[in-house]
Each structure stands twice: as structure tokens, then as C-alpha cells.
PDB file of C-alpha atoms in Angstrom:
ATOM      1  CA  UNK A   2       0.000   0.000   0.000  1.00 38.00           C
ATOM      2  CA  UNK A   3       1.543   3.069  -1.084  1.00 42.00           C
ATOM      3  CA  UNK A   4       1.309   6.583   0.851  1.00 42.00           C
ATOM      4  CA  UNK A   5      -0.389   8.511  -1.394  1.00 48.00           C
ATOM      5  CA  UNK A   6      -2.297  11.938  -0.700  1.00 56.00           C
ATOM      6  CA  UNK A   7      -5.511  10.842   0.349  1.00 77.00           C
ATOM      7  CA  UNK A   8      -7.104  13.178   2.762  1.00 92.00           C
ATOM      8  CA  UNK A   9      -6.340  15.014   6.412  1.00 97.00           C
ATOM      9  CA  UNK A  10      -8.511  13.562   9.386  1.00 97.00           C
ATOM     10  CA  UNK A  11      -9.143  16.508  12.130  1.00 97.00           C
ATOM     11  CA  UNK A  12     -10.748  14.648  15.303  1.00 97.00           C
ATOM     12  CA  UNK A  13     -12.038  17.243  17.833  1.00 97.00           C
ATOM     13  CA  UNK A  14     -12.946  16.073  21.203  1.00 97.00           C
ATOM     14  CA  UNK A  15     -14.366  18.215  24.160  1.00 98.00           C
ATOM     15  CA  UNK A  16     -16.171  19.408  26.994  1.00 98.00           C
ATOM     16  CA  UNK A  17     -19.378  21.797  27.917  1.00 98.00           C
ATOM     17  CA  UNK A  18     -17.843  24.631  30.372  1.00 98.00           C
ATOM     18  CA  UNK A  19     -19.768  26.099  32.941  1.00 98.00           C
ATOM     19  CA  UNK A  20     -20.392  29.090  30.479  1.00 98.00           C
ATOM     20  CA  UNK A  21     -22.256  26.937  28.392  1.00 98.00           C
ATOM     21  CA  UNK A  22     -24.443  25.118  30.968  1.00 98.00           C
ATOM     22  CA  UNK A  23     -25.365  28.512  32.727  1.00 98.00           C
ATOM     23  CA  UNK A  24     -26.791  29.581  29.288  1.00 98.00           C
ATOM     24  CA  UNK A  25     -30.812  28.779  28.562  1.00 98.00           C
ATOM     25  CA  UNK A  26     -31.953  26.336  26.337  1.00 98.00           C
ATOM     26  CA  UNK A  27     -33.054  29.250  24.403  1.00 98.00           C
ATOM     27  CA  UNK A  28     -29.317  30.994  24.062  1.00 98.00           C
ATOM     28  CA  UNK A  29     -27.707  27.977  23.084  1.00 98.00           C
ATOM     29  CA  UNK A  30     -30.329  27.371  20.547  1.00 98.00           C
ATOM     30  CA  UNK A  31     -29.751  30.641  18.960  1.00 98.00           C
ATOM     31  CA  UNK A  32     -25.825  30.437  19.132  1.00 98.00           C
ATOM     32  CA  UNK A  33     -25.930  26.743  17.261  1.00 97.00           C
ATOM     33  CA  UNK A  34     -28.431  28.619  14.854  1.00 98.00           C
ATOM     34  CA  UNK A  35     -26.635  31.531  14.258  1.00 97.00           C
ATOM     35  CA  UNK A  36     -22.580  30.601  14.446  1.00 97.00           C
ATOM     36  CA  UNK A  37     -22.190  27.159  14.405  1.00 96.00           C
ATOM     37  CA  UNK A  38     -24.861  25.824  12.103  1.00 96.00           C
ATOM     38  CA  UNK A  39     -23.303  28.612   9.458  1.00 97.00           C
ATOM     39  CA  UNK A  40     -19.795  27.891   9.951  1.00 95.00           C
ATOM     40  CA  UNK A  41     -20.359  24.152   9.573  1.00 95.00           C
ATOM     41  CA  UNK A  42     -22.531  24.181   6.200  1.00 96.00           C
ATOM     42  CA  UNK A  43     -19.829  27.355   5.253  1.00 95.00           C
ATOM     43  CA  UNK A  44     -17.009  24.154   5.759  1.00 95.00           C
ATOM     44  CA  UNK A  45     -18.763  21.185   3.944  1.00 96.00           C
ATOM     45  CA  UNK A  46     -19.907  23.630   0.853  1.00 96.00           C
ATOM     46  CA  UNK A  47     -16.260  23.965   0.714  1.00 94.00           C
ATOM     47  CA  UNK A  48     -15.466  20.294   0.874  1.00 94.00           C
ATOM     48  CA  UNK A  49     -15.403  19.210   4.541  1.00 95.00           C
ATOM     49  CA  UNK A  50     -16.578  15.600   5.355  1.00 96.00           C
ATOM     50  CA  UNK A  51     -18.148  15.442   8.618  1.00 96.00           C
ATOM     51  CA  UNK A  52     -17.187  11.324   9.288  1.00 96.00           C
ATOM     52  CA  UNK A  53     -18.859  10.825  12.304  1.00 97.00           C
ATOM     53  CA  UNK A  54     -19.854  12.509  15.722  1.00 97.00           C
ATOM     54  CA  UNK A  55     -20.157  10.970  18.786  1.00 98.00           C
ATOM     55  CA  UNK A  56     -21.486  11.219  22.650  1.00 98.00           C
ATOM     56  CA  UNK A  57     -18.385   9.631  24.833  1.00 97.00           C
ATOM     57  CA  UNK A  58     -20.389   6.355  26.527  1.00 96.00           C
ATOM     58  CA  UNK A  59     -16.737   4.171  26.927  1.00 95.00           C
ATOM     59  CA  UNK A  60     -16.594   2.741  29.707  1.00 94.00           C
ATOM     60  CA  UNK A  61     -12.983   1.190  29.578  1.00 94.00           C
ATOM     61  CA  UNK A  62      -9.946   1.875  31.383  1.00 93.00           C
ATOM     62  CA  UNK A  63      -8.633   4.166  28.841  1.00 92.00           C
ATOM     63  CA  UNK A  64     -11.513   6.195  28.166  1.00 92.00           C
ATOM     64  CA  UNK A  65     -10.644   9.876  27.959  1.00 92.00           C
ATOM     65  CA  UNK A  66     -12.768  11.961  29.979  1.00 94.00           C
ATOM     66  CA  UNK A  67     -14.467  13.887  27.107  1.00 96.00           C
ATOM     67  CA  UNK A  68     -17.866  14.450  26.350  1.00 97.00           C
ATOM     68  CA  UNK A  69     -18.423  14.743  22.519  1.00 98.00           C
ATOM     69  CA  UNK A  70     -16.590  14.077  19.559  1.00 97.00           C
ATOM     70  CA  UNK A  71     -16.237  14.742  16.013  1.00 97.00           C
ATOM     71  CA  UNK A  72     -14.384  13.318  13.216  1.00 97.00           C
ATOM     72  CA  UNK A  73     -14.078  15.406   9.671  1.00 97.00           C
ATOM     73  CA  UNK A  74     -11.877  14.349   6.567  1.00 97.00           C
ATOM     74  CA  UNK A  75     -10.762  17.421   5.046  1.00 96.00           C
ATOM     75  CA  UNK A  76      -8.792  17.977   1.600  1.00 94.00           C
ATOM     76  CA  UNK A  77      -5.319  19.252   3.681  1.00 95.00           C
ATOM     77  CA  UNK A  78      -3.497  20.737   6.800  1.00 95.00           C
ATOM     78  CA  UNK A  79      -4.375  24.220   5.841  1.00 95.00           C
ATOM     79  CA  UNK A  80      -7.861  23.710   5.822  1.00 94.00           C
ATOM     80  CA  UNK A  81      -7.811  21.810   9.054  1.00 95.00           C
ATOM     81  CA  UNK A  82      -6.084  24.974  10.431  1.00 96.00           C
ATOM     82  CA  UNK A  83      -8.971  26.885   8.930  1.00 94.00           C
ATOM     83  CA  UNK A  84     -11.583  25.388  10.196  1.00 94.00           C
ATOM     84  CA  UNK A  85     -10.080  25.358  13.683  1.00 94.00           C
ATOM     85  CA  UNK A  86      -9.553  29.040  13.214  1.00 95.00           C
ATOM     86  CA  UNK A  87     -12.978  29.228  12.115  1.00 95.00           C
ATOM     87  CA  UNK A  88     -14.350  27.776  15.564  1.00 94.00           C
ATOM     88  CA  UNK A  89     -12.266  29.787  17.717  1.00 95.00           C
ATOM     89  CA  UNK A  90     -13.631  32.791  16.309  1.00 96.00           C
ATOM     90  CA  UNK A  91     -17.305  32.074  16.582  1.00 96.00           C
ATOM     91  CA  UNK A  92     -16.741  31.967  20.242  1.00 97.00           C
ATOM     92  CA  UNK A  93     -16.702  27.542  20.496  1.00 97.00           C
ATOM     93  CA  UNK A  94     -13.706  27.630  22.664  1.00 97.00           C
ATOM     94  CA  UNK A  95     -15.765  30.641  25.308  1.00 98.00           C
ATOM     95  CA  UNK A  96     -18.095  27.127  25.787  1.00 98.00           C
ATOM     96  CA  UNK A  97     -16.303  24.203  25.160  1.00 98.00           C
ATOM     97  CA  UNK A  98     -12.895  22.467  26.668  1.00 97.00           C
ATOM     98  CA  UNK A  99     -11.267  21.288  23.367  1.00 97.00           C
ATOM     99  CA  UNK A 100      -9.107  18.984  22.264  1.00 96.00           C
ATOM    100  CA  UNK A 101      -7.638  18.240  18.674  1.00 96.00           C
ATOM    101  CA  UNK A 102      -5.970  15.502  17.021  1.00 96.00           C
ATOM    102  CA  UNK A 103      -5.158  16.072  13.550  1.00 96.00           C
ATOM    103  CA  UNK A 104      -3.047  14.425  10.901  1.00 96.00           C
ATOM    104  CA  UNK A 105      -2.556  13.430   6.910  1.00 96.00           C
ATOM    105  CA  UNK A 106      -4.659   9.745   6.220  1.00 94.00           C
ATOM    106  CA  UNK A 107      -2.600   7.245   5.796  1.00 94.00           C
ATOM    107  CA  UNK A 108      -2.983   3.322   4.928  1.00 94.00           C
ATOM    108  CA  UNK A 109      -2.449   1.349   8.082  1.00 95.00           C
ATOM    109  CA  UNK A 110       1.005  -0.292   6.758  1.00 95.00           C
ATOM    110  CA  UNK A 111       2.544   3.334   6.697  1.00 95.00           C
ATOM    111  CA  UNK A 112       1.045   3.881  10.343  1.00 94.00           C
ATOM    112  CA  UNK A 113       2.498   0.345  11.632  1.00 96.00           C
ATOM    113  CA  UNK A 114       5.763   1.299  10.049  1.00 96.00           C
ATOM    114  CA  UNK A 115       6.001   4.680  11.363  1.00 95.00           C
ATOM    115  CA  UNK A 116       5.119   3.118  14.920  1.00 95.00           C
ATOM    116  CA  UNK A 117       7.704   0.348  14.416  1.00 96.00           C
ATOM    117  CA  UNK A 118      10.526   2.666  13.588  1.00 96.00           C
ATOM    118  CA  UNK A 119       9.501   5.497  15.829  1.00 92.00           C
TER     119      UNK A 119
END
């Protein structure tokens, strides 16, 4: 399997703050409506893949102690960084604790060497 240029994952992970929780049902509502909803249709018309989202319910010994999760594929790095830049500026990081893991998408031979020769 070669390593050819197949994508960028971006996996963000994080938490409600208390400055989200002490807002009404009604105030989130309008911020999801007015920033977020926009900034995520803005991303996939400009070829985001939302991959998945997801509500932490692990109950492991490794689970992280996040609530929510999402996973896009995006075309490269710099529009990764853009759509991180994007969040912070309508205001996601004033209500959430986030987390990011990002990286180019690669075959699982080139992530088994890479691990093997580290």
C-alpha cells in the first residue's frame, strides 16, 4: 500500500464549560443557529466531510474523559487549520474544553511502520 495523498482527518474532542451550561436552552439554541450551524454548512460547501460525531459512553480503562466528539476528513493541513480558526472565532472555545488531534490519512502499513521505527 503506497502513501499517497488521500485526505487530512481533524478529530475534535471536548467538553461543555460552565459558560455553556449557565446559558438557557433558548441561548444555546440561537448560538448553534446563528454561528455554528453557518460555519459548519460554510465548511462542507467547501469540501469538509463530517465522518462521524459521537457522545463519549466508553466505559474502559482508557476512556478519555471527554464528552463529545467529532471526526471530519478534510482535503489538507491548511484547511484543518482553517476550520479550527474558524471555531475559535465564533466563540466555540468561550463554551467548550477542546481537544484536537489532527493528521494526513494514511494506509495502516505506513502507520504500523512509522510506529515500528519510531
Amino acid at each position: 500500500m503506497n502513501d499517497s495523498n488521500t485526505g487530512y482527518i481533524l478529530t475534535e474532542i471536548w467538553n461543555a464549560r460552565p459558560s455553556w451550561t449557565n446559558l438557557t436552552s433558548e441561548q444555546r439554541t440561537k448560538y448553534f443557529e446563528e454561528k455554528i450551524n453557518p460555519l459548519l454548512m460554510g465548511m462542507i460547501g467547501k469540501g469538509a466531510e463530517i465522518l462521524g460525531c459521537a457522545i463519549n459512553d466508553n466505559t474502559g480503562n482508557e476512556r478519555m474523559d471527554y464528552q463529545f466528539m467529532a471526526v471530519w476528513k478534510l482535503p489538507n493541513k491548511e484547511f484543518s487549520d482553517e476550520l479550527e480558526k474558524a471555531a475559535k472565532e465564533a466563540g466555540f472555545l468561550d463554551y467548550f474544553d477542546q481537544i484536537n488531534f489532527s493528521g494526513k490519512l494514511i494506509p495502516p502499513p505506513v502507520l504500523n511502520e512509522n510506529m515500528i521505527n519510531i
